[in-house]
GROMACS .gro file of N, CA and C in nm:
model
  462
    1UNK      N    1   2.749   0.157   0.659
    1UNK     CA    2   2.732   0.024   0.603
    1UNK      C    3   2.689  -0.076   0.711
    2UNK      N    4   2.761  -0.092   0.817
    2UNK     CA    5   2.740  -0.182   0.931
    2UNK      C    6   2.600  -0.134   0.989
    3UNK      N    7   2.546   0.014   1.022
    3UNK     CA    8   2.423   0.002   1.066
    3UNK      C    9   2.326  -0.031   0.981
    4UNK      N   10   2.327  -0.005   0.799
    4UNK     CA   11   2.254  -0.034   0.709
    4UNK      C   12   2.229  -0.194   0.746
    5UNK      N   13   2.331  -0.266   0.743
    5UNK     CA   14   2.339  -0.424   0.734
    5UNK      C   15   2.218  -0.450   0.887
    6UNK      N   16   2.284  -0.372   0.958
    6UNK     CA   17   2.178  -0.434   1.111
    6UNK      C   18   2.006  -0.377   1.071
    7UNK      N   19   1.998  -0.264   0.989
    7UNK     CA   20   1.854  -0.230   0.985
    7UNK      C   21   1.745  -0.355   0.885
    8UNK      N   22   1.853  -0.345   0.791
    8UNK     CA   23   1.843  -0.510   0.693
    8UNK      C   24   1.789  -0.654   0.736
    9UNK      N   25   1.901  -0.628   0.841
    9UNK     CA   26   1.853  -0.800   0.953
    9UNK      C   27   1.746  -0.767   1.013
   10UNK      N   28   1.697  -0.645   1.088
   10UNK     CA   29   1.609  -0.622   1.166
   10UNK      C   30   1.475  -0.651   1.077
   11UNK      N   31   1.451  -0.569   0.959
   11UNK     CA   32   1.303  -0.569   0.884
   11UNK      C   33   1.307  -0.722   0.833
   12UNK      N   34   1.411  -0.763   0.782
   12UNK     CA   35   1.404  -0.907   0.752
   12UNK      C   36   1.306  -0.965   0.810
   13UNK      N   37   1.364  -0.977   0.976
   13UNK     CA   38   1.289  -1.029   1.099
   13UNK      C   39   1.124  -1.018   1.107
   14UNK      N   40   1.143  -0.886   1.064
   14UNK     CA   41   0.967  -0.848   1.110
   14UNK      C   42   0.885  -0.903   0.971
   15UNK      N   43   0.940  -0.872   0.884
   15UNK     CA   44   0.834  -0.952   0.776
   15UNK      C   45   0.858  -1.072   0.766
   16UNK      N   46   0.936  -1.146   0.830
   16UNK     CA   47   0.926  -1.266   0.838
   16UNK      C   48   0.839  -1.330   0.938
   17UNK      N   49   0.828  -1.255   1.037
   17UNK     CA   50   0.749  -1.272   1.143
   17UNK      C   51   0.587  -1.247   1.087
   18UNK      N   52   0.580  -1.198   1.043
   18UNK     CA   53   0.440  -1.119   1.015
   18UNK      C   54   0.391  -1.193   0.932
   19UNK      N   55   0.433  -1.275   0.838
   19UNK     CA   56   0.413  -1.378   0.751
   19UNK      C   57   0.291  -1.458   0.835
   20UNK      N   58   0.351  -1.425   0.911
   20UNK     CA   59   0.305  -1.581   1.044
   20UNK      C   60   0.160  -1.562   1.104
   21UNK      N   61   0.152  -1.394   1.064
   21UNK     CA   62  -0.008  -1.409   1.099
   21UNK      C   63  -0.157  -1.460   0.983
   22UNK      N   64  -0.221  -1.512   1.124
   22UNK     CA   65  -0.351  -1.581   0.994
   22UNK      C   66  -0.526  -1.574   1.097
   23UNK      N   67  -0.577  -1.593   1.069
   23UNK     CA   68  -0.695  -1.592   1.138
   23UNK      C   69  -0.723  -1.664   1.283
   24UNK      N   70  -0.626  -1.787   1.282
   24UNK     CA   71  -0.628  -1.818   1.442
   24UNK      C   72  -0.481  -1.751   1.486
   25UNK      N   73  -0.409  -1.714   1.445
   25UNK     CA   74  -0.300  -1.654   1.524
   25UNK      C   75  -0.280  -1.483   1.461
   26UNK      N   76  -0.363  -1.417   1.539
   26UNK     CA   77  -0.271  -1.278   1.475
   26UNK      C   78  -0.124  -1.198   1.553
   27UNK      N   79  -0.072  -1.129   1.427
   27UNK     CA   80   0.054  -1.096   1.488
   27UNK      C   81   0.093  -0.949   1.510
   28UNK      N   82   0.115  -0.890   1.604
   28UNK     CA   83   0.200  -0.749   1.649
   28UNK      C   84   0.285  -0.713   1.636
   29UNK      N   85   0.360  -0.663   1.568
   29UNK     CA   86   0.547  -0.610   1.565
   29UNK      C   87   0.559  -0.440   1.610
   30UNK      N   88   0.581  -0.429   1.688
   30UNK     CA   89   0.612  -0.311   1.763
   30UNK      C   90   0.764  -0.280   1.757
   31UNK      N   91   0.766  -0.142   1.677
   31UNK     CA   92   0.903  -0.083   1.753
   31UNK      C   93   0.890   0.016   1.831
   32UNK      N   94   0.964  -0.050   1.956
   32UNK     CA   95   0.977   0.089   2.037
   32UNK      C   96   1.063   0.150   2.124
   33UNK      N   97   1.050   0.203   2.195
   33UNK     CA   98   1.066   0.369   2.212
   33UNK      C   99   1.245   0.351   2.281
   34UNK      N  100   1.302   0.438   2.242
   34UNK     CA  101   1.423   0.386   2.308
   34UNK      C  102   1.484   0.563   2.344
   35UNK      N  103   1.619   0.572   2.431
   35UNK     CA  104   1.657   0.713   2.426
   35UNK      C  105   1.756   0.701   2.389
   36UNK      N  106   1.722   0.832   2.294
   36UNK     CA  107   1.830   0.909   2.207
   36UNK      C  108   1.863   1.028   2.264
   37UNK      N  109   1.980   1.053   2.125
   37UNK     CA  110   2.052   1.196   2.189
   37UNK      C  111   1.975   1.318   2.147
   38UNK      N  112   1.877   1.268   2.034
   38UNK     CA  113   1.754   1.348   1.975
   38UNK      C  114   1.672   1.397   2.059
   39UNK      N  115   1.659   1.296   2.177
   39UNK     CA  116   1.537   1.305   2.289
   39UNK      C  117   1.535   1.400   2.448
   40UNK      N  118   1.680   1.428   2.419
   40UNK     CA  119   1.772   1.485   2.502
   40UNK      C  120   1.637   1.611   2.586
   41UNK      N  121   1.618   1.662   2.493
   41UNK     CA  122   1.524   1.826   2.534
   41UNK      C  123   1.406   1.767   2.612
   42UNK      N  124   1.414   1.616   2.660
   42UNK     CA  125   1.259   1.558   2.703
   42UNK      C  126   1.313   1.449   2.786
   43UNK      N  127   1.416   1.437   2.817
   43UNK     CA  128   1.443   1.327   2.954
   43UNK      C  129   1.509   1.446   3.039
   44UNK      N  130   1.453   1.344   3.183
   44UNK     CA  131   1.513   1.388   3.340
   44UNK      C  132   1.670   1.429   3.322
   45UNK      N  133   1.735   1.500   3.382
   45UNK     CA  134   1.823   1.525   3.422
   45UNK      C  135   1.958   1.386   3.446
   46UNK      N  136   1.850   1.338   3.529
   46UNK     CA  137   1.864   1.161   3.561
   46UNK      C  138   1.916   1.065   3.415
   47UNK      N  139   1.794   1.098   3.312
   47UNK     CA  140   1.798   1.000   3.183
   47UNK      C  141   1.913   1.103   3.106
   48UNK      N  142   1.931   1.194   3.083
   48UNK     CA  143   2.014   1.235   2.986
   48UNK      C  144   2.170   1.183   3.048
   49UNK      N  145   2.184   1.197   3.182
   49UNK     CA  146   2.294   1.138   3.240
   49UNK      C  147   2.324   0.969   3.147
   50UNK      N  148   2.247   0.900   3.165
   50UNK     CA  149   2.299   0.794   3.082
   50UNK      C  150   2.366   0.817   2.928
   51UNK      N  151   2.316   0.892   2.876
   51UNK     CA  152   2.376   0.954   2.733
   51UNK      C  153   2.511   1.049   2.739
   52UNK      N  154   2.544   1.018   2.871
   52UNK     CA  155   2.709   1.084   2.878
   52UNK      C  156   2.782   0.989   2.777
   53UNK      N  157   2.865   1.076   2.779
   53UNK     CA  158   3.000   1.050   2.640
   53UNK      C  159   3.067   0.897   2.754
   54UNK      N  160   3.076   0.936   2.864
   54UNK     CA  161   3.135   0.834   2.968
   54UNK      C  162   3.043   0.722   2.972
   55UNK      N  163   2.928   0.683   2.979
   55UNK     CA  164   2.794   0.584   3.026
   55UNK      C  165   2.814   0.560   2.843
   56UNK      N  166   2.825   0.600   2.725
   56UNK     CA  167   2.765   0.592   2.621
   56UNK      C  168   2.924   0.593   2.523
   57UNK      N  169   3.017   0.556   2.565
   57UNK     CA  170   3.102   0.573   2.473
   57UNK      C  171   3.155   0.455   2.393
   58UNK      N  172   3.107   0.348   2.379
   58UNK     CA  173   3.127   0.230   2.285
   58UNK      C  174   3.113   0.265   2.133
   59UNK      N  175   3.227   0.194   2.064
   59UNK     CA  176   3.175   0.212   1.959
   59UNK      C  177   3.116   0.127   1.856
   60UNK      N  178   3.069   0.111   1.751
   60UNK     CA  179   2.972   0.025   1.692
   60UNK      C  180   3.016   0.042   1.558
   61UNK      N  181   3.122  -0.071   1.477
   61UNK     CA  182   3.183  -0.056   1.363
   61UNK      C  183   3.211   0.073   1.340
   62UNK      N  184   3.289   0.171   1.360
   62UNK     CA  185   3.342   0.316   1.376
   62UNK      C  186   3.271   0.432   1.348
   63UNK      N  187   3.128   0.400   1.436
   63UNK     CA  188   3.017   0.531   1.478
   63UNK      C  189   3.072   0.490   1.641
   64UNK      N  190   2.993   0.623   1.659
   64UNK     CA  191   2.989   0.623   1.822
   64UNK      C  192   2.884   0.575   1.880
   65UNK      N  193   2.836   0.532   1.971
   65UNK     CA  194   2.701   0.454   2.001
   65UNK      C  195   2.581   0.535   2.003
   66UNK      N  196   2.610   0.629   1.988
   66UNK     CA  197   2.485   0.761   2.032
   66UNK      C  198   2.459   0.769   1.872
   67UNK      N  199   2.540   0.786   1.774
   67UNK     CA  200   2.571   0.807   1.626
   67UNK      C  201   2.459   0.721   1.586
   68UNK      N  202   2.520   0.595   1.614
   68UNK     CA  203   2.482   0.450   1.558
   68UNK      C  204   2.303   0.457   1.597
   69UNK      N  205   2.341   0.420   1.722
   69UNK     CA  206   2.179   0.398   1.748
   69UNK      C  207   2.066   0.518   1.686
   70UNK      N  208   2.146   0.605   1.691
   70UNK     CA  209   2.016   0.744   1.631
   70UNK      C  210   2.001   0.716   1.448
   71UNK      N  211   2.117   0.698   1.391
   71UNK     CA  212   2.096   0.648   1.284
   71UNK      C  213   1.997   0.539   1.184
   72UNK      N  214   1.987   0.422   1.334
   72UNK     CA  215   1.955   0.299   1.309
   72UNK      C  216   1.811   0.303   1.346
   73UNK      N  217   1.803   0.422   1.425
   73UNK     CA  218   1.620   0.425   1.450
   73UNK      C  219   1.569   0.535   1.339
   74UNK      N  220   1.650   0.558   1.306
   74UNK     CA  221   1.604   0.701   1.186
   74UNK      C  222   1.543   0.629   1.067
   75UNK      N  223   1.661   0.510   1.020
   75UNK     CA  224   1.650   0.420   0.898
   75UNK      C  225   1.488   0.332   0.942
   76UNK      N  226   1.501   0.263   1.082
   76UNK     CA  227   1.377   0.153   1.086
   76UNK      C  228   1.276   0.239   1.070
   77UNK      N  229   1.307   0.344   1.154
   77UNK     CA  230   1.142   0.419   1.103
   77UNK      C  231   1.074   0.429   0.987
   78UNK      N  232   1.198   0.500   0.908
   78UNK     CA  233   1.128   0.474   0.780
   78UNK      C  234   1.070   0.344   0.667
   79UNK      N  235   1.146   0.249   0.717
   79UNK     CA  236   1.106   0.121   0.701
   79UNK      C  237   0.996   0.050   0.783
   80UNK      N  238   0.928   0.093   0.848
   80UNK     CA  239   0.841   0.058   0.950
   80UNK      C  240   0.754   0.139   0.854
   81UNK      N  241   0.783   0.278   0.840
   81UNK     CA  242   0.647   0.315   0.749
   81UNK      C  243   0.605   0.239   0.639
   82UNK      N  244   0.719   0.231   0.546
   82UNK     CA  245   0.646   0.148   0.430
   82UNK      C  246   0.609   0.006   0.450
   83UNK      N  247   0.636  -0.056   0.574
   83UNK     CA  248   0.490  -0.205   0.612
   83UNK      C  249   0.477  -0.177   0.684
   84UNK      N  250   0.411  -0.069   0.718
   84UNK     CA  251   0.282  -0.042   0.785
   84UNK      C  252   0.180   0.016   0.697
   85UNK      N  253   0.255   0.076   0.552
   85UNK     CA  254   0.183   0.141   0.450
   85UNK      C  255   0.142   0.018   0.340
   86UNK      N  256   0.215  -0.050   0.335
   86UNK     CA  257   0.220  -0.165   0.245
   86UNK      C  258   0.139  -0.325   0.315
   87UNK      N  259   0.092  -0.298   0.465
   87UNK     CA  260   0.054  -0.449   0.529
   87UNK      C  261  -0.139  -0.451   0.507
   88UNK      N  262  -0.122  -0.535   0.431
   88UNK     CA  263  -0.264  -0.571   0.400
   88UNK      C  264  -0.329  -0.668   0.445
   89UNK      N  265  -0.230  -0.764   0.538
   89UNK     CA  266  -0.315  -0.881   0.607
   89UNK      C  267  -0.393  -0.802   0.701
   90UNK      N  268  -0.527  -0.845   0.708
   90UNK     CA  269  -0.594  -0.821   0.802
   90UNK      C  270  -0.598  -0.854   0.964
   91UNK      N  271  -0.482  -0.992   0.948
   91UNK     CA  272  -0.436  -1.069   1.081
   91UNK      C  273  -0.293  -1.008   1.110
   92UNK      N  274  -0.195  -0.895   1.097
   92UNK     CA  275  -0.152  -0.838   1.130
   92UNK      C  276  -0.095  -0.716   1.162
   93UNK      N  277  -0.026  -0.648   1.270
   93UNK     CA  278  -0.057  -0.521   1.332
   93UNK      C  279   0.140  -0.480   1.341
   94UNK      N  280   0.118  -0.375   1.246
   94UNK     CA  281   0.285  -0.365   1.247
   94UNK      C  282   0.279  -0.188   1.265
   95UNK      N  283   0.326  -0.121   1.372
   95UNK     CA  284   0.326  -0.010   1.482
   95UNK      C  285   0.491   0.066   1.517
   96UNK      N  286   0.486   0.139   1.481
   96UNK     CA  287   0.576   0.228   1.534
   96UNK      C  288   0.568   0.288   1.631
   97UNK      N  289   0.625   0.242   1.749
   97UNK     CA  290   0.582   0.331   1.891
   97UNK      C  291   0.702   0.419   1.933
   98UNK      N  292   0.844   0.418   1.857
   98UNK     CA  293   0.928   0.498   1.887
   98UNK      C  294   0.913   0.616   1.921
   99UNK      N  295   0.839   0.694   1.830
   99UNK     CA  296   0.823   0.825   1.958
   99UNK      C  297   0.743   0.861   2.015
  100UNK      N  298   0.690   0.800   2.067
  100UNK     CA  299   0.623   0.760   2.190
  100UNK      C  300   0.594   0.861   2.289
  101UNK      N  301   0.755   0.885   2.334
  101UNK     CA  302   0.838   0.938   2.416
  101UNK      C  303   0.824   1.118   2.416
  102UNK      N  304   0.844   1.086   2.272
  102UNK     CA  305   0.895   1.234   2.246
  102UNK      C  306   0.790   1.313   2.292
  103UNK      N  307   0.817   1.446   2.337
  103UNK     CA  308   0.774   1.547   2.392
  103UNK      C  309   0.715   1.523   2.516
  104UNK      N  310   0.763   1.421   2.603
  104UNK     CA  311   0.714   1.416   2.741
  104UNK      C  312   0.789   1.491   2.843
  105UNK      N  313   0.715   1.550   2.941
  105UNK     CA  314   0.811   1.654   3.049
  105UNK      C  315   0.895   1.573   3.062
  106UNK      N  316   1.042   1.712   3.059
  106UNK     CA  317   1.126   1.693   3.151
  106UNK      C  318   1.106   1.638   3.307
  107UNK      N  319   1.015   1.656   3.355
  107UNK     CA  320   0.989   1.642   3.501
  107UNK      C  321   0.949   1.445   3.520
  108UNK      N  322   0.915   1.406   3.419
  108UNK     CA  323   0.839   1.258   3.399
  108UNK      C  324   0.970   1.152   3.350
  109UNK      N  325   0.973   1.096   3.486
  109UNK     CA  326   1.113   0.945   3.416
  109UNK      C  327   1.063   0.852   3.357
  110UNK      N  328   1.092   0.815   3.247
  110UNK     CA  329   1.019   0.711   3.182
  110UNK      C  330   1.182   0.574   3.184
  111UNK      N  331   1.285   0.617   3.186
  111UNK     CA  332   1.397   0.508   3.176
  111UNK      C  333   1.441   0.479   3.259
  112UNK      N  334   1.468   0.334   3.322
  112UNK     CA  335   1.543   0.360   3.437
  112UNK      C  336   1.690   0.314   3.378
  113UNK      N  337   1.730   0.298   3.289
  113UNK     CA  338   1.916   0.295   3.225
  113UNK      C  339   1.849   0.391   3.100
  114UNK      N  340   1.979   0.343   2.961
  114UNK     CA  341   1.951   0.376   2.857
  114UNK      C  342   1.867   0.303   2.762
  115UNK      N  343   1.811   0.154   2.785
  115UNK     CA  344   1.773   0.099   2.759
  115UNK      C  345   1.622   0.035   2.819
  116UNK      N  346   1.614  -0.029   2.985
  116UNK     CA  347   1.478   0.000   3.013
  116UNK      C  348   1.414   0.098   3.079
  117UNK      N  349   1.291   0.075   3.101
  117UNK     CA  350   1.170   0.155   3.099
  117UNK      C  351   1.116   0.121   3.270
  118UNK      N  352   1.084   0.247   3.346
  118UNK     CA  353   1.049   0.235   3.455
  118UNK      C  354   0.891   0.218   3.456
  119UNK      N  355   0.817   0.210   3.570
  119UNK     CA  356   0.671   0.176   3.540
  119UNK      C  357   0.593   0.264   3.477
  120UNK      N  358   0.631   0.399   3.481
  120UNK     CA  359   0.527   0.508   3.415
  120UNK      C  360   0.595   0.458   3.237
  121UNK      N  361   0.709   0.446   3.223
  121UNK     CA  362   0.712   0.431   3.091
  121UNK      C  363   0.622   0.254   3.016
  122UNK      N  364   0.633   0.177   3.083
  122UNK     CA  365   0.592   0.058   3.061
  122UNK      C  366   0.441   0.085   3.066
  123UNK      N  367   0.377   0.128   3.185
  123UNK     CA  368   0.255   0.202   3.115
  123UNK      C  369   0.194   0.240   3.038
  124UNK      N  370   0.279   0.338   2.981
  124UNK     CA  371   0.238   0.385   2.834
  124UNK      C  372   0.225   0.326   2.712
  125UNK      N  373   0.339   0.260   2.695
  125UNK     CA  374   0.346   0.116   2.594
  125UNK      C  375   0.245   0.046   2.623
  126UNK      N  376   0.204   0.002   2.734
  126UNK     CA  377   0.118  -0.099   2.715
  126UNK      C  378  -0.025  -0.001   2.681
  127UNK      N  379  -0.035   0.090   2.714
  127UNK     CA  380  -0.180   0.142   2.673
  127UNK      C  381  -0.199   0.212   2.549
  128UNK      N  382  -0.081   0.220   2.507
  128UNK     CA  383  -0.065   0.233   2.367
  128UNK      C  384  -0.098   0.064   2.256
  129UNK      N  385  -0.024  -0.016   2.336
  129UNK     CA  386  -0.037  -0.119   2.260
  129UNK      C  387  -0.186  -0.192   2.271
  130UNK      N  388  -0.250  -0.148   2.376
  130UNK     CA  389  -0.378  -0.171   2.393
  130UNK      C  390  -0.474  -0.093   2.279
  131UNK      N  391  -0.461   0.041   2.270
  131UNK     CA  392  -0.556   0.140   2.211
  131UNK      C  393  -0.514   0.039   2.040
  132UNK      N  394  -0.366  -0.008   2.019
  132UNK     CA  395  -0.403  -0.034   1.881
  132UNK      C  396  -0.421  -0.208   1.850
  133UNK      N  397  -0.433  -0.269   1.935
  133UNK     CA  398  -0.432  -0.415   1.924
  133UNK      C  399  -0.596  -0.433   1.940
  134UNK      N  400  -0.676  -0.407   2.049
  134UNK     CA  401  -0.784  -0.389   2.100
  134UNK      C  402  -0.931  -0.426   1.960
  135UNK      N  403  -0.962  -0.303   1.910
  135UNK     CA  404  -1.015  -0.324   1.754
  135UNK      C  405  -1.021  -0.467   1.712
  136UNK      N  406  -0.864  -0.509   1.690
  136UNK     CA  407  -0.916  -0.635   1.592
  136UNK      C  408  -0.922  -0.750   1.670
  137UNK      N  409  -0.893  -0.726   1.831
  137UNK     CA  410  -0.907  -0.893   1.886
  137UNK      C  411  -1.086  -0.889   1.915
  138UNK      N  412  -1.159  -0.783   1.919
  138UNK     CA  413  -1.285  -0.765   1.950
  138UNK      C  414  -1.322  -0.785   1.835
  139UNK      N  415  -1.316  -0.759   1.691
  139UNK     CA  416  -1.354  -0.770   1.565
  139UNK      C  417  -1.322  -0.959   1.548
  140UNK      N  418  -1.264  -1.008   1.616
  140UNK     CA  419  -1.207  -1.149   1.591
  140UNK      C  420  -1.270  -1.217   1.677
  141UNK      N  421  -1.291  -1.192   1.763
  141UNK     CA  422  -1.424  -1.279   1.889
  141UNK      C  423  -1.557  -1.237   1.866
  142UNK      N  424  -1.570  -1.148   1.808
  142UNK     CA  425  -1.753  -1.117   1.793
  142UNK      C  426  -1.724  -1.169   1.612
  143UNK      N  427  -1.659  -1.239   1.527
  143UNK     CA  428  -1.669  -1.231   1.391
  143UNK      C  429  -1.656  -1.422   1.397
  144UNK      N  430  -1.611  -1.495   1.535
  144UNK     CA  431  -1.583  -1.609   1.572
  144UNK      C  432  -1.727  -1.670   1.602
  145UNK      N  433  -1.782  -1.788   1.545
  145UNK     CA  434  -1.907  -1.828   1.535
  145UNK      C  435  -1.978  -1.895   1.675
  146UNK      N  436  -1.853  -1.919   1.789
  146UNK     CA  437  -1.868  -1.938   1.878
  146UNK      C  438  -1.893  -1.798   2.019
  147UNK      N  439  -1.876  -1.706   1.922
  147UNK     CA  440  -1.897  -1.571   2.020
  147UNK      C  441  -2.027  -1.577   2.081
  148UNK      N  442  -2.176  -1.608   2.056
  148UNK     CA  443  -2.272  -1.595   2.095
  148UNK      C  444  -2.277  -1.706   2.235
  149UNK      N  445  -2.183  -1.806   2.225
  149UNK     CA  446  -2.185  -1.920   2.357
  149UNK      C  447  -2.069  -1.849   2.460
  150UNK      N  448  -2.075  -1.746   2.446
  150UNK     CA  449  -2.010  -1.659   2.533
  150UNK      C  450  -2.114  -1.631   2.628
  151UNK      N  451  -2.196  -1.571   2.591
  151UNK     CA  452  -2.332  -1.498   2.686
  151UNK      C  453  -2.410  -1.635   2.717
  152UNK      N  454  -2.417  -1.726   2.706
  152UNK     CA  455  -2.507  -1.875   2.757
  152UNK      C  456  -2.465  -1.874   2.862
  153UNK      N  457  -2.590  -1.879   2.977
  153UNK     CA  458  -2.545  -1.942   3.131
  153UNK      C  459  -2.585  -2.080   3.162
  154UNK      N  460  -2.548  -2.198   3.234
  154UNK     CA  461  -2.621  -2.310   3.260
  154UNK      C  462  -2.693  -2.277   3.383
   0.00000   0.00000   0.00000
């Protein structure tokens, strides 16, 4: 019930946010990539250490934090699919980057806690968020009537 209620607040958020895009402002909602106990077979030695029962034992309305959080990305996902299946503004970009992650060597640190991301992982996100943002800000400056006073030299 308590993680249902937090997945609730969360999509709330994003379609409320997304509302917000329009032709001079477009908008991005990214979820991403976080470690789980799912992910276990694909972090360092190093990263699974944070997912000790000791580093990870809080609990979260009476799941365990490992419980909770794997739960709560299981639910957004699937809610991320249907607006991303359902988003028809053309001025916004709603992305699931959660697994991201998944199936990257063991040998490759992407976390530096359980929560952020060292530079090879921040990397990736961003060139991910590049490959899908990219398209429409180029479709939005060459479709902008002032695009041709781009190439004018004095």
């Amino acid at each position: 019930e308590w993680v249902e209620k937090h997945v609730s607040r969360y999509i709330y958020n994003v379609k409320l946010a997304t509302r917000l895009g329009d032709q001079k402002t477009g908008v991005a909602y990214f979820f991403q990539p976080t470690m789980l106990p799912s992910m276990e077979q694909w972090l360092t030695p190093r990263e699974r250490d944070f997912l000790s029962p000791d580093d990870y034992a809080t609990e979260f309305h009476g799941y365990s934090k490992r419980e909770a959080k794997e739960l709560y990305y299981s639910r957004v996902r699937k809610e991320f699919e249907q607006l991303a299946a359902n988003n028809d503004s053309e001025f916004t970009t709603i992305a699931d980057l959660s697994r991201l992650f998944d199936n990257k060597s063991p040998d490759e640190a992407y976390f530096g806690d359980y929560v952020h991301y060292l530079p090879p992982g921040r990397a990736l996100i961003a060139r991910e968020i590049v490959n899908i943002i990219q398209p429409s800000i180029q479709q939005q400056i060459q479709s902008d009537p002032k695009f041709d006073q781009c190439f004018v030299r004095s």
